[in-house]
Amino acid sequence: MSPYQLFDHTADIGITIRADTAEKIFVDAAGAMFDIITDTHRIKPKIQIEIKQEAEGYDELLVGWLGELLYQYSVRGIVFKEFSVQELSPKAIRALCWGDKPADEIKTEIKAVTYHELEFRKTPEGYEAKVIFDV
């Protein structure tokens, strides 16, 4: 079973992520975003970068994290496949990310990570987040 679900939204694509830990939410959201962009199964973890973001809460931090990854993809052409959260608090994340330039074609161009209907909450089972991408 996939750790995330896609849902349709007018001119947008949204994801809902459920995980045992907040760290896993960030990892699975990043994986989902790149799965939307292209087939990540053929991406090799050749290039490593460190991502650092700060925000005023997990929800804003998630948007900043995904936005920085999308920026790295847009500017450097790197599709990330593996993620390791080194530090996480409600106000900051530091993570290592591995990926490569895709050989396959792009399935969907994501223009931006939005705040529209953004959610990040603790549940009895762990955590749940919802993010919408502008495509």
PDB file of N, CA and C in Angstrom, residues 42-88:
ATOM      1  N   ARG A  42      13.557   4.793 -11.964  1.00  0.00           N
ATOM      2  CA  ARG A  42      14.809   4.690 -12.720  1.00  0.00           C
ATOM      3  C   ARG A  42      15.851   5.716 -12.277  1.00  0.00           C
ATOM      4  N   ILE A  43      15.504   6.542 -11.313  1.00  0.00           N
ATOM      5  CA  ILE A  43      16.439   7.550 -10.808  1.00  0.00           C
ATOM      6  C   ILE A  43      17.433   6.878  -9.860  1.00  0.00           C
ATOM      7  N   LYS A  44      18.697   7.163 -10.057  1.00  0.00           N
ATOM      8  CA  LYS A  44      19.758   6.643  -9.186  1.00  0.00           C
ATOM      9  C   LYS A  44      20.162   7.740  -8.195  1.00  0.00           C
ATOM     10  N   PRO A  45      20.462   7.383  -6.964  1.00  0.00           N
ATOM     11  CA  PRO A  45      20.861   8.388  -5.968  1.00  0.00           C
ATOM     12  C   PRO A  45      22.329   8.801  -6.126  1.00  0.00           C
ATOM     13  N   LYS A  46      22.636   9.508  -7.228  1.00  0.00           N
ATOM     14  CA  LYS A  46      24.022   9.871  -7.551  1.00  0.00           C
ATOM     15  C   LYS A  46      24.445  11.219  -6.971  1.00  0.00           C
ATOM     16  N   ILE A  47      23.524  12.158  -6.928  1.00  0.00           N
ATOM     17  CA  ILE A  47      23.840  13.520  -6.491  1.00  0.00           C
ATOM     18  C   ILE A  47      23.231  13.735  -5.109  1.00  0.00           C
ATOM     19  N   GLN A  48      24.034  14.249  -4.179  1.00  0.00           N
ATOM     20  CA  GLN A  48      23.537  14.515  -2.822  1.00  0.00           C
ATOM     21  C   GLN A  48      23.584  16.012  -2.543  1.00  0.00           C
ATOM     22  N   ILE A  49      22.508  16.527  -1.960  1.00  0.00           N
ATOM     23  CA  ILE A  49      22.526  17.903  -1.471  1.00  0.00           C
ATOM     24  C   ILE A  49      21.873  17.929  -0.094  1.00  0.00           C
ATOM     25  N   GLU A  50      22.179  18.986   0.640  1.00  0.00           N
ATOM     26  CA  GLU A  50      21.552  19.194   1.943  1.00  0.00           C
ATOM     27  C   GLU A  50      20.532  20.316   1.804  1.00  0.00           C
ATOM     28  N   ILE A  51      19.364  20.102   2.359  1.00  0.00           N
ATOM     29  CA  ILE A  51      18.304  21.110   2.348  1.00  0.00           C
ATOM     30  C   ILE A  51      18.062  21.553   3.786  1.00  0.00           C
ATOM     31  N   LYS A  52      18.006  22.871   3.986  1.00  0.00           N
ATOM     32  CA  LYS A  52      17.664  23.443   5.293  1.00  0.00           C
ATOM     33  C   LYS A  52      16.530  24.431   5.077  1.00  0.00           C
ATOM     34  N   GLN A  53      15.543  24.368   5.933  1.00  0.00           N
ATOM     35  CA  GLN A  53      14.421  25.300   5.861  1.00  0.00           C
ATOM     36  C   GLN A  53      13.996  25.671   7.271  1.00  0.00           C
ATOM     37  N   GLU A  54      13.458  26.877   7.410  1.00  0.00           N
ATOM     38  CA  GLU A  54      12.890  27.328   8.677  1.00  0.00           C
ATOM     39  C   GLU A  54      11.504  27.880   8.407  1.00  0.00           C
ATOM     40  N   ALA A  55      10.621  27.757   9.398  1.00  0.00           N
ATOM     41  CA  ALA A  55       9.248  28.254   9.260  1.00  0.00           C
ATOM     42  C   ALA A  55       8.637  28.400  10.647  1.00  0.00           C
ATOM     43  N   GLU A  56       7.370  28.749  10.687  1.00  0.00           N
ATOM     44  CA  GLU A  56       6.667  28.974  11.952  1.00  0.00           C
ATOM     45  C   GLU A  56       5.809  27.802  12.389  1.00  0.00           C
ATOM     46  N   GLY A  57       5.939  26.673  11.753  1.00  0.00           N
ATOM     47  CA  GLY A  57       5.163  25.490  12.131  1.00  0.00           C
ATOM     48  C   GLY A  57       5.362  24.400  11.102  1.00  0.00           C
ATOM     49  N   TYR A  58       4.946  23.185  11.461  1.00  0.00           N
ATOM     50  CA  TYR A  58       5.129  22.054  10.552  1.00  0.00           C
ATOM     51  C   TYR A  58       4.469  22.280   9.196  1.00  0.00           C
ATOM     52  N   ASP A  59       3.275  22.899   9.181  1.00  0.00           N
ATOM     53  CA  ASP A  59       2.582  23.088   7.907  1.00  0.00           C
ATOM     54  C   ASP A  59       3.377  23.999   6.977  1.00  0.00           C
ATOM     55  N   GLU A  60       3.805  25.158   7.478  1.00  0.00           N
ATOM     56  CA  GLU A  60       4.603  26.069   6.661  1.00  0.00           C
ATOM     57  C   GLU A  60       5.963  25.463   6.321  1.00  0.00           C
ATOM     58  N   LEU A  61       6.513  24.690   7.240  1.00  0.00           N
ATOM     59  CA  LEU A  61       7.798  24.038   7.002  1.00  0.00           C
ATOM     60  C   LEU A  61       7.692  23.022   5.867  1.00  0.00           C
ATOM     61  N   LEU A  62       6.574  22.311   5.816  1.00  0.00           N
ATOM     62  CA  LEU A  62       6.360  21.336   4.744  1.00  0.00           C
ATOM     63  C   LEU A  62       6.315  22.030   3.383  1.00  0.00           C
ATOM     64  N   VAL A  63       5.616  23.157   3.299  1.00  0.00           N
ATOM     65  CA  VAL A  63       5.559  23.912   2.044  1.00  0.00           C
ATOM     66  C   VAL A  63       6.950  24.426   1.671  1.00  0.00           C
ATOM     67  N   GLY A  64       7.692  24.941   2.644  1.00  0.00           N
ATOM     68  CA  GLY A  64       9.047  25.424   2.379  1.00  0.00           C
ATOM     69  C   GLY A  64       9.984  24.322   1.915  1.00  0.00           C
ATOM     70  N   TRP A  65       9.894  23.166   2.555  1.00  0.00           N
ATOM     71  CA  TRP A  65      10.699  21.981   2.205  1.00  0.00           C
ATOM     72  C   TRP A  65      10.416  21.553   0.770  1.00  0.00           C
ATOM     73  N   LEU A  66       9.139  21.373   0.454  1.00  0.00           N
ATOM     74  CA  LEU A  66       8.767  20.947  -0.895  1.00  0.00           C
ATOM     75  C   LEU A  66       9.111  22.020  -1.922  1.00  0.00           C
ATOM     76  N   GLY A  67       8.916  23.279  -1.543  1.00  0.00           N
ATOM     77  CA  GLY A  67       9.255  24.383  -2.439  1.00  0.00           C
ATOM     78  C   GLY A  67      10.739  24.434  -2.759  1.00  0.00           C
ATOM     79  N   GLU A  68      11.583  24.181  -1.761  1.00  0.00           N
ATOM     80  CA  GLU A  68      13.034  24.173  -2.000  1.00  0.00           C
ATOM     81  C   GLU A  68      13.432  23.003  -2.890  1.00  0.00           C
ATOM     82  N   LEU A  69      12.832  21.845  -2.666  1.00  0.00           N
ATOM     83  CA  LEU A  69      13.108  20.689  -3.530  1.00  0.00           C
ATOM     84  C   LEU A  69      12.665  20.969  -4.965  1.00  0.00           C
ATOM     85  N   LEU A  70      11.503  21.595  -5.127  1.00  0.00           N
ATOM     86  CA  LEU A  70      11.009  21.949  -6.457  1.00  0.00           C
ATOM     87  C   LEU A  70      11.939  22.973  -7.112  1.00  0.00           C
ATOM     88  N   TYR A  71      12.445  23.911  -6.330  1.00  0.00           N
ATOM     89  CA  TYR A  71      13.409  24.894  -6.837  1.00  0.00           C
ATOM     90  C   TYR A  71      14.678  24.192  -7.333  1.00  0.00           C
ATOM     91  N   GLN A  72      15.208  23.270  -6.542  1.00  0.00           N
ATOM     92  CA  GLN A  72      16.408  22.529  -6.945  1.00  0.00           C
ATOM     93  C   GLN A  72      16.160  21.754  -8.242  1.00  0.00           C
ATOM     94  N   TYR A  73      14.965  21.194  -8.363  1.00  0.00           N
ATOM     95  CA  TYR A  73      14.599  20.487  -9.598  1.00  0.00           C
ATOM     96  C   TYR A  73      14.542  21.470 -10.775  1.00  0.00           C
ATOM     97  N   SER A  74      13.893  22.614 -10.569  1.00  0.00           N
ATOM     98  CA  SER A  74      13.727  23.597 -11.645  1.00  0.00           C
ATOM     99  C   SER A  74      15.056  24.187 -12.097  1.00  0.00           C
ATOM    100  N   VAL A  75      15.937  24.485 -11.166  1.00  0.00           N
ATOM    101  CA  VAL A  75      17.197  25.153 -11.480  1.00  0.00           C
ATOM    102  C   VAL A  75      18.294  24.166 -11.880  1.00  0.00           C
ATOM    103  N   ARG A  76      18.410  23.061 -11.145  1.00  0.00           N
ATOM    104  CA  ARG A  76      19.504  22.115 -11.379  1.00  0.00           C
ATOM    105  C   ARG A  76      19.076  20.874 -12.153  1.00  0.00           C
ATOM    106  N   GLY A  77      17.774  20.688 -12.325  1.00  0.00           N
ATOM    107  CA  GLY A  77      17.285  19.539 -13.077  1.00  0.00           C
ATOM    108  C   GLY A  77      17.396  18.216 -12.345  1.00  0.00           C
ATOM    109  N   ILE A  78      17.501  18.265 -11.016  1.00  0.00           N
ATOM    110  CA  ILE A  78      17.667  17.039 -10.234  1.00  0.00           C
ATOM    111  C   ILE A  78      16.311  16.550  -9.732  1.00  0.00           C
ATOM    112  N   VAL A  79      16.032  15.288 -10.007  1.00  0.00           N
ATOM    113  CA  VAL A  79      14.862  14.614  -9.436  1.00  0.00           C
ATOM    114  C   VAL A  79      15.374  13.824  -8.239  1.00  0.00           C
ATOM    115  N   PHE A  80      14.819  14.110  -7.079  1.00  0.00           N
ATOM    116  CA  PHE A  80      15.272  13.441  -5.862  1.00  0.00           C
ATOM    117  C   PHE A  80      14.445  12.199  -5.589  1.00  0.00           C
ATOM    118  N   LYS A  81      15.130  11.180  -5.091  1.00  0.00           N
ATOM    119  CA  LYS A  81      14.492   9.886  -4.853  1.00  0.00           C
ATOM    120  C   LYS A  81      14.611   9.433  -3.403  1.00  0.00           C
ATOM    121  N   GLU A  82      15.704   9.775  -2.750  1.00  0.00           N
ATOM    122  CA  GLU A  82      15.932   9.338  -1.370  1.00  0.00           C
ATOM    123  C   GLU A  82      16.133  10.558  -0.482  1.00  0.00           C
ATOM    124  N   PHE A  83      15.602  10.464   0.736  1.00  0.00           N
ATOM    125  CA  PHE A  83      15.626  11.584   1.671  1.00  0.00           C
ATOM    126  C   PHE A  83      15.935  11.059   3.068  1.00  0.00           C
ATOM    127  N   SER A  84      16.790  11.768   3.783  1.00  0.00           N
ATOM    128  CA  SER A  84      17.109  11.409   5.161  1.00  0.00           C
ATOM    129  C   SER A  84      17.019  12.664   6.020  1.00  0.00           C
ATOM    130  N   VAL A  85      16.002  12.724   6.861  1.00  0.00           N
ATOM    131  CA  VAL A  85      15.818  13.871   7.744  1.00  0.00           C
ATOM    132  C   VAL A  85      16.834  13.757   8.877  1.00  0.00           C
ATOM    133  N   GLN A  86      17.717  14.739   8.971  1.00  0.00           N
ATOM    134  CA  GLN A  86      18.760  14.759   9.998  1.00  0.00           C
ATOM    135  C   GLN A  86      18.275  15.444  11.270  1.00  0.00           C
ATOM    136  N   GLU A  87      17.520  16.525  11.096  1.00  0.00           N
ATOM    137  CA  GLU A  87      16.963  17.279  12.223  1.00  0.00           C
ATOM    138  C   GLU A  87      15.585  17.778  11.818  1.00  0.00           C
ATOM    139  N   LEU A  88      14.645  17.711  12.766  1.00  0.00           N
ATOM    140  CA  LEU A  88      13.301  18.224  12.501  1.00  0.00           C
ATOM    141  C   LEU A  88      12.690  18.730  13.796  1.00  0.00           C
TER     142      LEU A  88
END
